[in-house]
Each structure stands twice: as structure tokens, then as C-alpha cells.
Short mmCIF file of C-alpha atoms in Angstrom, two decimals:
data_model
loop_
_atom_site.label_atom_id
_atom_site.label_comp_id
_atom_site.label_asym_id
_atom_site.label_seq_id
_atom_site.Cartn_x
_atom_site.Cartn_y
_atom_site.Cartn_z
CA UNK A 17 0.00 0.00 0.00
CA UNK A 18 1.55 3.39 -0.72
CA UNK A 19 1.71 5.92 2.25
CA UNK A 20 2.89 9.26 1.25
CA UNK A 21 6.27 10.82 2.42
CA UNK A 22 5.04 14.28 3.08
CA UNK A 23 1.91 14.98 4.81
CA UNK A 24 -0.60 17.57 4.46
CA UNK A 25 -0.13 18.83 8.08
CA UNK A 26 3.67 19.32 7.87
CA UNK A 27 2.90 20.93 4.54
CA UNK A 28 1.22 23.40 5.55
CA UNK A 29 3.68 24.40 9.18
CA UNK A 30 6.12 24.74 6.77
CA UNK A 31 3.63 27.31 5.04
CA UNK A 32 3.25 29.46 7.92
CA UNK A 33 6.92 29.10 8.63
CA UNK A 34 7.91 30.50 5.28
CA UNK A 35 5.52 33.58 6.10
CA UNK A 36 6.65 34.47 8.94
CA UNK A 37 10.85 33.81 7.56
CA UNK A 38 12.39 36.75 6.25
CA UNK A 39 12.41 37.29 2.24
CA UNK A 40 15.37 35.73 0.99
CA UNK A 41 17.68 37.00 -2.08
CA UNK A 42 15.73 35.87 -5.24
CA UNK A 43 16.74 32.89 -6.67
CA UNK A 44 16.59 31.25 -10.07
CA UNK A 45 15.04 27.84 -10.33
CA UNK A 46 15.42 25.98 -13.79
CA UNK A 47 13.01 23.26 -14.65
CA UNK A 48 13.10 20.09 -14.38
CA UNK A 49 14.75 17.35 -16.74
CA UNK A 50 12.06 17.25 -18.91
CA UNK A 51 11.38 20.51 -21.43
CA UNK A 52 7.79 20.08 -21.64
CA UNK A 53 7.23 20.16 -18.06
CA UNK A 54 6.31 17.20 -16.70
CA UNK A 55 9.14 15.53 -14.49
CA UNK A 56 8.17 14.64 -11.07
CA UNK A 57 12.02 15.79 -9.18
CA UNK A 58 11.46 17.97 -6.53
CA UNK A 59 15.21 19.60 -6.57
CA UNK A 60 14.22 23.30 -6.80
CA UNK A 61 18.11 23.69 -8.61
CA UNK A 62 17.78 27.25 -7.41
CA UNK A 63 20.82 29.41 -8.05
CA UNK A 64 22.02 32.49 -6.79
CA UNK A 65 20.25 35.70 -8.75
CA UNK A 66 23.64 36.45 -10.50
CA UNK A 67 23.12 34.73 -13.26
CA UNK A 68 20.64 36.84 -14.46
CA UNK A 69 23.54 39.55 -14.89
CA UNK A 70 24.18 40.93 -17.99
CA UNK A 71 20.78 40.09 -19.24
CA UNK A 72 18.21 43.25 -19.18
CA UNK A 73 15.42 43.10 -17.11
CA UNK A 74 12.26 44.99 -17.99
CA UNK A 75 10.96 46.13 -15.19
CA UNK A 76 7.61 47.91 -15.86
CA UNK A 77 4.41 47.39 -14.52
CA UNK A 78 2.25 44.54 -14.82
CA UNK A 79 0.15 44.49 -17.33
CA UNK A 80 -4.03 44.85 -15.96
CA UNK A 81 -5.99 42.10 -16.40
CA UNK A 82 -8.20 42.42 -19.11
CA UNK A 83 -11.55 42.95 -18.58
CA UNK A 84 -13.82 39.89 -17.31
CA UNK A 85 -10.58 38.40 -16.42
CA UNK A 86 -9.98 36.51 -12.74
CA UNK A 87 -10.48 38.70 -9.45
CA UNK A 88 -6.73 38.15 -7.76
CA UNK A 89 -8.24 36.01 -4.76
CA UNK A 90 -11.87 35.72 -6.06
CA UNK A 91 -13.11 32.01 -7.47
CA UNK A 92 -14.93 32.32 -10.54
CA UNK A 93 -16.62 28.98 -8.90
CA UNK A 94 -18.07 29.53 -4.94
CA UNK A 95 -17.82 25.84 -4.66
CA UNK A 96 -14.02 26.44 -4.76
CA UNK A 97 -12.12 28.19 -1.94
CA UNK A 98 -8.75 29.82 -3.21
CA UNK A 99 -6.27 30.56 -0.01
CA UNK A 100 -2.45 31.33 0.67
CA UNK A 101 -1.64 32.63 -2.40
CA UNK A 102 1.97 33.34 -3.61
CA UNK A 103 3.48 35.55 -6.27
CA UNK A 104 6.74 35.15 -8.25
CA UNK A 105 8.19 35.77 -11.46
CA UNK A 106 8.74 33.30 -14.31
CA UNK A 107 11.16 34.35 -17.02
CA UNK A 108 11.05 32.58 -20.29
CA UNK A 109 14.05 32.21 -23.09
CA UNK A 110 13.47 30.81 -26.19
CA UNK A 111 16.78 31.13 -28.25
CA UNK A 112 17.69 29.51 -31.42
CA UNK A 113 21.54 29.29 -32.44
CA UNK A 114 22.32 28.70 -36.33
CA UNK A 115 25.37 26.28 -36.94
CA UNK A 116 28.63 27.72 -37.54
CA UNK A 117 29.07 27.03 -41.29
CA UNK A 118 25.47 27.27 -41.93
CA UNK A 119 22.60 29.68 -42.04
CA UNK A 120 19.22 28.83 -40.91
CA UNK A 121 16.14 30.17 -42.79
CA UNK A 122 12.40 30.50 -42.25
CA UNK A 123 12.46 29.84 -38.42
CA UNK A 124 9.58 28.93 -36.74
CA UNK A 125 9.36 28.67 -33.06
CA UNK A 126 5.98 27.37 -31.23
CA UNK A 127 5.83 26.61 -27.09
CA UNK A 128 3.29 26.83 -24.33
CA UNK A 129 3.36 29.91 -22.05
CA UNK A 130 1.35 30.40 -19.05
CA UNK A 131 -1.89 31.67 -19.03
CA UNK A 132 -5.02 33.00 -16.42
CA UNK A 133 -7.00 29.92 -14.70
CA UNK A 134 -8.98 30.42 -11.81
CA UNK A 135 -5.96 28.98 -9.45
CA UNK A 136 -3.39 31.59 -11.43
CA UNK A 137 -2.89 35.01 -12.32
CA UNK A 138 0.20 35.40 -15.13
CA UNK A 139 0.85 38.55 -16.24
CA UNK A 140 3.17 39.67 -18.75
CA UNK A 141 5.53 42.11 -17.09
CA UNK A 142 6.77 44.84 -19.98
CA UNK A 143 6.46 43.69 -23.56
CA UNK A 144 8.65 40.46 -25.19
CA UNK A 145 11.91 40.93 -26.06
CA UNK A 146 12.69 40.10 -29.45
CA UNK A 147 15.74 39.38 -32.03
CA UNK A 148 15.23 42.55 -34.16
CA UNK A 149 13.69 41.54 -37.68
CA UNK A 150 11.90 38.50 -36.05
CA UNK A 151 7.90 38.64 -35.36
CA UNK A 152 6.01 37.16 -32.02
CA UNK A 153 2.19 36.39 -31.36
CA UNK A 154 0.36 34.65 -28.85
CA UNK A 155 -2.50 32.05 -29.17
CA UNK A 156 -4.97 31.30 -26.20
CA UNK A 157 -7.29 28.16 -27.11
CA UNK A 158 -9.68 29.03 -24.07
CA UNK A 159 -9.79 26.19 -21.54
CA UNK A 160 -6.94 24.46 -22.47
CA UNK A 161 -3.25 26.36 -23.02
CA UNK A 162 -1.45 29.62 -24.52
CA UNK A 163 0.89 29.41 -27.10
CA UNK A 164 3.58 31.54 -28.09
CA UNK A 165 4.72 32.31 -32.15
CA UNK A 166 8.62 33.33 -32.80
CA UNK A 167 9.23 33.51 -36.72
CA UNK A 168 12.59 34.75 -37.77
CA UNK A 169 13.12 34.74 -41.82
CA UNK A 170 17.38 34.44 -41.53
CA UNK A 171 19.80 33.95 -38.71
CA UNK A 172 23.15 34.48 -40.32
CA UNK A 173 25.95 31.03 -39.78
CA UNK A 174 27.14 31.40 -36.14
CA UNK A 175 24.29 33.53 -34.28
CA UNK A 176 21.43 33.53 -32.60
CA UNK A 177 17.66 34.65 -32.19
CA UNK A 178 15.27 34.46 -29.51
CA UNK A 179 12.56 35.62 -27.39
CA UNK A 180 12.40 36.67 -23.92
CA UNK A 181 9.23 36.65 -21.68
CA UNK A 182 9.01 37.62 -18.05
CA UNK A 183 5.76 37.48 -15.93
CA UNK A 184 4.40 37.39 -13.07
CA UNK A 185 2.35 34.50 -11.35
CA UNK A 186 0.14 34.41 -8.67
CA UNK A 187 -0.82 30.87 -7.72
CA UNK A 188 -3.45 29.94 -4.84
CA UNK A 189 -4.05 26.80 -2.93
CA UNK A 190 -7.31 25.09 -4.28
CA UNK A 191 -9.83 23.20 -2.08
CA UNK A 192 -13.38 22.11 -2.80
CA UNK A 193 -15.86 23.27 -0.31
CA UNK A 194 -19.43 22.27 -1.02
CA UNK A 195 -21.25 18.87 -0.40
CA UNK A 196 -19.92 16.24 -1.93
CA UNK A 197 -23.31 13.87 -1.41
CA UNK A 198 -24.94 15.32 -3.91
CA UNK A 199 -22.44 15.20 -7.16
CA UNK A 200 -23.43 13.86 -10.03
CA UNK A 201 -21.81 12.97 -13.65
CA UNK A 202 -22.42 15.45 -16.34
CA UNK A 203 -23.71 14.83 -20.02
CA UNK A 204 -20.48 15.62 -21.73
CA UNK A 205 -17.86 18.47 -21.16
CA UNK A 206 -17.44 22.12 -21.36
CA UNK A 207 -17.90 23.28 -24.95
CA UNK A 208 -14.34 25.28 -24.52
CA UNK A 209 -12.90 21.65 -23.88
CA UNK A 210 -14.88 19.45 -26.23
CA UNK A 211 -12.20 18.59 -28.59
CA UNK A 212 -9.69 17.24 -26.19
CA UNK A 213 -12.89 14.45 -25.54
CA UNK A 214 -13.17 12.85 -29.17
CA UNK A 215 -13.96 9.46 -29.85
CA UNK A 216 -10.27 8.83 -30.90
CA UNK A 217 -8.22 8.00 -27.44
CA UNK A 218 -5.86 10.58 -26.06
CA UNK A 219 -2.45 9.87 -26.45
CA UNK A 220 -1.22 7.25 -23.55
CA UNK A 221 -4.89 7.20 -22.40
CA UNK A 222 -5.31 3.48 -24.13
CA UNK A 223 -9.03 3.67 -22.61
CA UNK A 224 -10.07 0.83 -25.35
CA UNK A 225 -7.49 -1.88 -24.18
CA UNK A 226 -9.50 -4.97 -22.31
CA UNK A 227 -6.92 -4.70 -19.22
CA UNK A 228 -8.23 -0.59 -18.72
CA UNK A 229 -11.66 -1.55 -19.34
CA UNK A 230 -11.65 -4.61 -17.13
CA UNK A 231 -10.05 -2.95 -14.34
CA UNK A 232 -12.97 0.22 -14.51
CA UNK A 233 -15.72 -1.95 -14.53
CA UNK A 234 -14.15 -4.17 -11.48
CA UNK A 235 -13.70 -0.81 -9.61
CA UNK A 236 -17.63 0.29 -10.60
CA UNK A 237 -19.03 -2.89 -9.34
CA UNK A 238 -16.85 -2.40 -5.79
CA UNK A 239 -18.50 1.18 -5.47
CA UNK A 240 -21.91 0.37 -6.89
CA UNK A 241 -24.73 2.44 -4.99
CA UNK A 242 -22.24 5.38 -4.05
CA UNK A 243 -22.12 8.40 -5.35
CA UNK A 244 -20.23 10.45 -8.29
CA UNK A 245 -17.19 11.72 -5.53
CA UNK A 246 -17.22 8.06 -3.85
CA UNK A 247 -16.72 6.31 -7.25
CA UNK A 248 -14.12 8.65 -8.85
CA UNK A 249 -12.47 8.84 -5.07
CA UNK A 250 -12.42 4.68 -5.65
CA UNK A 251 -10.34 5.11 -9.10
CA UNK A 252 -8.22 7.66 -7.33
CA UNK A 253 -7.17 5.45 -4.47
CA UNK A 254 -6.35 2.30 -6.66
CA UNK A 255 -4.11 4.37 -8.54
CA UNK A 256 -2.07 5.36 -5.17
CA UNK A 257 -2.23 1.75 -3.68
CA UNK A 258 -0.96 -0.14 -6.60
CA UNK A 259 0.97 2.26 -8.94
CA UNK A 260 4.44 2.78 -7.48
CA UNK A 261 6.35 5.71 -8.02
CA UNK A 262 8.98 5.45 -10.39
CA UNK A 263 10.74 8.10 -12.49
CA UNK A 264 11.04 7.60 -16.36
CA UNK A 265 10.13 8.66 -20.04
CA UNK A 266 6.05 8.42 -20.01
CA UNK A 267 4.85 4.78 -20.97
CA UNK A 268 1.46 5.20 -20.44
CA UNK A 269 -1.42 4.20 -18.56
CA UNK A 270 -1.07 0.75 -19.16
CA UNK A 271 2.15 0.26 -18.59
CA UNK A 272 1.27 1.38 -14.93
CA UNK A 273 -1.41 -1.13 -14.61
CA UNK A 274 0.69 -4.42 -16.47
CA UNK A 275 4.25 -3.10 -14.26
CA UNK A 276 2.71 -1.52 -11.10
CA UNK A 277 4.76 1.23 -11.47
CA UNK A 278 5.62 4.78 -13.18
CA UNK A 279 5.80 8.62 -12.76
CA UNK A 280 3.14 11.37 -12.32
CA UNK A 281 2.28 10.89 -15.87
CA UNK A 282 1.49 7.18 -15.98
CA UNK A 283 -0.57 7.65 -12.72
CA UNK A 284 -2.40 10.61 -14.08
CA UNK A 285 -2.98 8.65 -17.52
CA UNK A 286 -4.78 5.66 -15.63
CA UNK A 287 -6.88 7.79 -13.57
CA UNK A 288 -7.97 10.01 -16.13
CA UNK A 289 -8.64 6.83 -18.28
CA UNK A 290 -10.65 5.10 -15.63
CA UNK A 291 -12.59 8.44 -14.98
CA UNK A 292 -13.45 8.87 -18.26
CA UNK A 293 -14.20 5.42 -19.04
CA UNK A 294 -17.14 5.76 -16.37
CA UNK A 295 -18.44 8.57 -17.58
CA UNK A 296 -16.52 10.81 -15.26
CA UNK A 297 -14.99 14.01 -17.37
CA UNK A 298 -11.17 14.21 -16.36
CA UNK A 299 -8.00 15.82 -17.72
CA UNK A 300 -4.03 16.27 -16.50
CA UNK A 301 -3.04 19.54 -15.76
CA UNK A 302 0.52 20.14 -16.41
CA UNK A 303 2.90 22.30 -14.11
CA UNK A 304 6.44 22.86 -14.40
CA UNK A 305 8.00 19.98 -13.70
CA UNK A 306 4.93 17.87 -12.63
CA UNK A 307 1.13 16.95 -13.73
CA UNK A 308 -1.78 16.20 -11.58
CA UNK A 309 -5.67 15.01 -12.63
CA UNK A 310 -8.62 17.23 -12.17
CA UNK A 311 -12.28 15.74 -12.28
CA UNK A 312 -15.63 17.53 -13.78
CA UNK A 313 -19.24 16.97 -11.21
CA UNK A 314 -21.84 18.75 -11.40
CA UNK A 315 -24.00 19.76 -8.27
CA UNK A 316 -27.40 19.49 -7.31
CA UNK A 317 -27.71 22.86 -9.36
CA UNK A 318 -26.63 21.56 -12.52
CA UNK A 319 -23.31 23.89 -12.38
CA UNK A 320 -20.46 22.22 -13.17
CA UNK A 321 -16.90 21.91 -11.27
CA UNK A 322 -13.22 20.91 -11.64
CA UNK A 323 -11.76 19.45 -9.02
CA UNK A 324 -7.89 18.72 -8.87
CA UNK A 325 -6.63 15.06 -7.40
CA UNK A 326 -3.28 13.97 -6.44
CA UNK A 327 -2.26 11.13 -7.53
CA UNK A 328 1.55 10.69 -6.47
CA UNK A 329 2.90 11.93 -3.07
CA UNK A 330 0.53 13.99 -1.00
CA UNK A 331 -2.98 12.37 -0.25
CA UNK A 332 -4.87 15.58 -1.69
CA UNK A 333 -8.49 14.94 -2.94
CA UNK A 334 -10.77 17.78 -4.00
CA UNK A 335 -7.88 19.92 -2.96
CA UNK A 336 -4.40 20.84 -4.23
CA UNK A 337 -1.19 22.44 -2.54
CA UNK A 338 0.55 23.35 -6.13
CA UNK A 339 1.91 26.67 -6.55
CA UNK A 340 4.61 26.04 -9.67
CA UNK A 341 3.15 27.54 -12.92
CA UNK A 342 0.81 26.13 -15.02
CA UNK A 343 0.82 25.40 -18.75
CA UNK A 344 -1.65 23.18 -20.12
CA UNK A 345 -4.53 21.65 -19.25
CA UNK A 346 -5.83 18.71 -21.25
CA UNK A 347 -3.80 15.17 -22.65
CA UNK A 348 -4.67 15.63 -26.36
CA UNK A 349 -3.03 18.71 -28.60
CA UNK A 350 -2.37 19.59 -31.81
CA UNK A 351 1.50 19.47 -33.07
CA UNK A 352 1.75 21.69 -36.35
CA UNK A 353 5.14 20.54 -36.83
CA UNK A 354 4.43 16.41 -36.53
CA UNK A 355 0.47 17.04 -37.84
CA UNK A 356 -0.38 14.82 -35.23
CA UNK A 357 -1.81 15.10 -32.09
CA UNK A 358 -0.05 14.49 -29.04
CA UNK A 359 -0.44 14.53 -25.37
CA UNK A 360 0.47 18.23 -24.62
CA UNK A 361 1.77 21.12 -26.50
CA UNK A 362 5.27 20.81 -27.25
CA UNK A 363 8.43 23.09 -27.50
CA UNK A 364 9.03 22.77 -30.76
CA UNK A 365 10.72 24.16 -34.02
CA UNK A 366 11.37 23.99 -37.81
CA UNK A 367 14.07 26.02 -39.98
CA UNK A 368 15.10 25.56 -43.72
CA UNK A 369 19.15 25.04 -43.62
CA UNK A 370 21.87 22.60 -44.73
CA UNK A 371 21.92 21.81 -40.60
CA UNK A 372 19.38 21.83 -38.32
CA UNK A 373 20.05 24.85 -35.81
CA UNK A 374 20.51 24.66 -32.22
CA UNK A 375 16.84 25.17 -30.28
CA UNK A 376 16.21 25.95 -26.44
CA UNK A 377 13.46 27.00 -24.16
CA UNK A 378 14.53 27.98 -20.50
CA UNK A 379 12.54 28.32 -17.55
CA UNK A 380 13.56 30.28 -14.79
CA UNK A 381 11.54 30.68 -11.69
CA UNK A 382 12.70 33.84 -9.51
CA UNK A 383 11.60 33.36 -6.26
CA UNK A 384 12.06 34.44 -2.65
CA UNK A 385 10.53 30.79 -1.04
CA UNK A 386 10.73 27.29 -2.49
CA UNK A 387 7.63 27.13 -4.43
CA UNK A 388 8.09 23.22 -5.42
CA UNK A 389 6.19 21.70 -2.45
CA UNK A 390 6.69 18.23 -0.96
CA UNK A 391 8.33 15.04 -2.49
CA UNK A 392 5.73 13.99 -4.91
CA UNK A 393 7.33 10.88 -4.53
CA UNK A 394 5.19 7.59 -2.89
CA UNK A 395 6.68 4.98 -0.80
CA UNK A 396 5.50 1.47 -0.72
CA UNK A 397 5.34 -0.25 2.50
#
């Protein structure tokens, strides 16, 4: 049986210890091993604010949010509480270095950047900073992610072009509030959302393989005659019982269920397979360096809710301690590049050229706290 290695409790004294600490000197804290942010390490890999030198900072206001945007503090939902938040700054660096005896042509950069949700503020401090010559947009598909657009028609053999971004999040501390007796499954999903639920299965979902399907409808008989929170509650705790927690390249949700084992991804992939298998609408939310589930009731009203899970580390249901940035929500996008769809947006990038430039995306958080949380890592006894 797994037991988590952090609890809630000591989560949250160190909470009100960080308040009360001093501010420490800002750090920088780069993401994670994997770009797309999704690894489960906890290592902040904070760094001391010096290596920002050299590199200018625009410091300007924060842009206001536009209008009908998220109250700082205020759910959009009064079934959700939103408490202790905390604010930071998240620089972005998207650079792309030509080879030395070779120019690179008709550059096209595309990668997620965060966006407003009603657990985060992100606010683009100043305005990008781009190569001169080269163009930038932004893309919001509502409901599920923000994309950024760097196009850059030469970079000459031996340089470089990029983008810079720096904003600044606010992330609170999520918790479902309202009776829980009374939930019910909805019809289908929000319209903004209704592509990422096609017929077709979500990358690493594998909802239509007999070992998936077997395992859901053993789970729904065990919980027959409970309700909507009971049931989905049910797939939630097989997941942390039997799935141990083991770091790797994402193998999907049935790999967890055939090996026992896998990372944040795997476990997030069988729970939001089981969910939606029974009816239940559920998606991964990606962070930096981590993803999580979140699950779609409806109350005795007919309104509808998310409401995040944790699936590895912590024992959080219906509530979530998670204050590193968000990207994406959803497990099935659209890669221009590939022309296939895939289980979140990419970093990604395409040039004409003899040699295939050099492409990065940095993350660097800039915070006075450690903003990573617990372990999400689960012990087995």
C-alpha cells in the first residue's frame, strides 16, 4: 500500500513558517529534466540571482488584467475556496543558435506559455523581447493552453535569435468546499474543452485496451450504490495503492497497470482513463515539472466543477497544494510541426538550412521561497 512521504499537516507548518521567515535574495530555479514540463524531481536547482547579470530586465508594470478576467483572490466557482496565495516571477528564453558554417532560414518557433486559470494570475511584465527583424504572437485556445509564435526569416551562420518573456504568477491553494453527497456525472464536457474528448483516445490514455476496461468496470461494481465523488475517489485510491512511483520517459497508462509502477504521468494517464471510461470528465493539468488530474461533477444545481486530485505523493483529494506555474490543461493537442496530435503542446521548431540549428526553451523561476512543495514521490510499505 503506498503511504505518502510528506503529509498535508507538515505541509502546511512549513507554510506558515515561510511567512513568517524573512524574504530571501531571489533565486533562479530551472526546470526540471524534462522541457515540456512534466518531471516529477522535486530539486528546486535554485541558483544564486547572478546569473541573471548581464541580461536586461524589464521592469515595468504589470500588465491589468483584461476585462472579465480573474479577481486576484476571487473564485470564478463559490464551490471552490482559493487561499495562501503566492506571487513570483517566471522568465522565459526561447533562443535559437544557427550552426557555424550554416545559415538557418524561415524559423519557426511554437511553445506553451502560461496563461489565467482560476488557481493563477500570469501577467506579462513589460512587452517580449525580441531578435530585431523577427515577429512574435500569442495564441490562447480558451480552456486548455497559450501558445507563443517566434518567426525569424534568416539567422546568419554562427548567431542567434530568440525571445524573452518575463511574468508574473500568482498561484493559490485550491480546495473544494461544497457537499460532496450530492455530485453527479455530467452529459459531456465544457464546450471550450470538447475537442480534447473525441472518440479517438488521447495519447497514452489506451481507454479501449481490455486490461483498462476490465479494471474500470471491477472498480464500478466495488462502489456500486455510491455516489459520483465516492466512485471517482475509488479510481483515485487504486491508482495510489498499486501504482508505485517510479521516475522515467512516459509509458502510459497501461504500462502502470501491467508493471505496477511509473511517474506522475502514468498515474495521471490511468486515472484520467478510468474516470473517463465511467463517464466521469477528467484531464491532466501540467505544471512545471509535474502533472496532476482534475475531475468535472456537477452539483445538485446543474453547475459544473473541476476538481484537482493527487495522484503521487501527497494524499490531496478535491484539494491541491501546487503553486509552480501552469501550462496546459488537457492530454490531447495539436503538433503543427508532426500534424499529429499528441499529449500536450510541445516546445518545438522547424528552420530551412543545410543543418538543423541549435533550439532551447529555459525556464527560470525567480523566487524568494521554495515554491516546489513536498516530495511527490510515494513509498511502498
Amino acid at each position: 500500500m503506498t503511504k505518502p512521504t510528506f503529509t498535508l499537516a507538515a505541509f502546511l507548518a512549513a507554510l506558515l513558517c515561510l511567512a513568517s521567515a524573512p524574504r530571501a535574495k531571489e533565486r533562479a530555479s530551472s526546470p526540471a529534466k524534462k522541457s515540456a514540463a512534466h518531471d516529477d524531481s522535486n530539486a528546486a536547482n535554485a541558483g544564486d540571482s547572478s546569473a541573471d547579470e548581464g541580461k536586461e530586465v524589464d521592469d515595468k508594470p504589470a500588465r491589468p488584467a483584461k476585462p472579465g478576467a480573474i479577481k486576484p483572490g476571487v473564485s470564478p466557482d463559490p464551490a471552490v475556496q482559493l487561499l495562501e496565495p503566492r506571487t513570483y516571477r517566471l522568465k522565459i528564453v526561447a533562443k535559437v543558435e544557427a550552426p557555424e558554417d550554416a545559415e538557418s532560414r524561415n524559423v519557426v518557433v511554437v511553445a506553451p506559455v502560461p496563461m489565467d486559470w482560476p488557481e493563477q494570475r500570469a501577467r506579462l511584465i513589460g512587452s517580449p523581447k525580441v531578435t530585431p527583424g523577427a515577429k512574435y504572437s500569442e495564441t490562447v485556445k480558451r480552456g486548455q493552453c497559450a501558445t507563443m509564435k517566434f518567426t525569424v526569416p534568416l539567422i546568419p551562420a554562427g548567431e542567434s535569435a530568440g525571445v524573452e518573456l518575463l511574468y508574473e504568477i500568482t498561484r493559490w491553494r485550491m480546495e473544494f468546499a461544497s457537499p460532496t453527497e450530492d455530485l453527479t456525472l455530467p452529459h459531456g464536457p465544457p464546450p471550450e474543452v470538447r475537442d480534447q474528448f473525441v472518440k479517438n483516445d488521447a495519447p497514452g490514455l489506451e481507454m479501449k485496451h481490455p486490461k483498462i476496461v476490465g479494471l474500470t468496470r471491477e472498480l464500478e461494481k466495488e462502489h456500486a450504490g455510491e455516489n459520483a465523488w465516492e466512485r471517482v475517489k475509488g479510481f483515485w485510491q487504486w491508482t495510489r495503492d498499486n501504482v508505485e512511483f517510479k521516475n522515467g520517459d512516459f509509458r502510459g497508462a497501461l504500462f502502470a497497470i501491467e508493471h505496477h509502477c511509473g511517474d506522475c504521468e502514468e498515474m495521471s494517464a490511468l486515472f484520467v482513463s478510468m474516470c473517463r471510461l465511467s463517464g466521469v470528465v477528467a484531464r491532466s493539468v501540467w505544471v512545471e515539472g509535474h502533472n496532476y488530474p482534475e475531475f468535472y461533477l456537477l452539483d445538485s444545481q446543474g453547475r459544473g466543477h473541476w476538481i484537482p486530485a493527487q495522484v503521487v505523493g501527497p494524499p490531496w483529494f478535491g484539494e491541491m497544494t501546487e503553486y509552480r506555474p501552469i501550462f496546459q490543461k488537457g492530454d490531447r493537442f495539436y503538433d503543427p510541426f508532426q500534424r499529429q496530435y499528441v499529449r500536450y503542446t510541445p516546445q518545438t521548431m522547424k528552420a530551412d538550412g543545410k543543418v538543423k540549428p541549435k533550439f532551447t526553451v529555459e525556464h527560470l523561476i525567480l523566487a524568494d521561497s521554495d515554491i516546489n512543495g513536498p516530495t511527490y514521490e510515494n513509498s511502498r510499505e
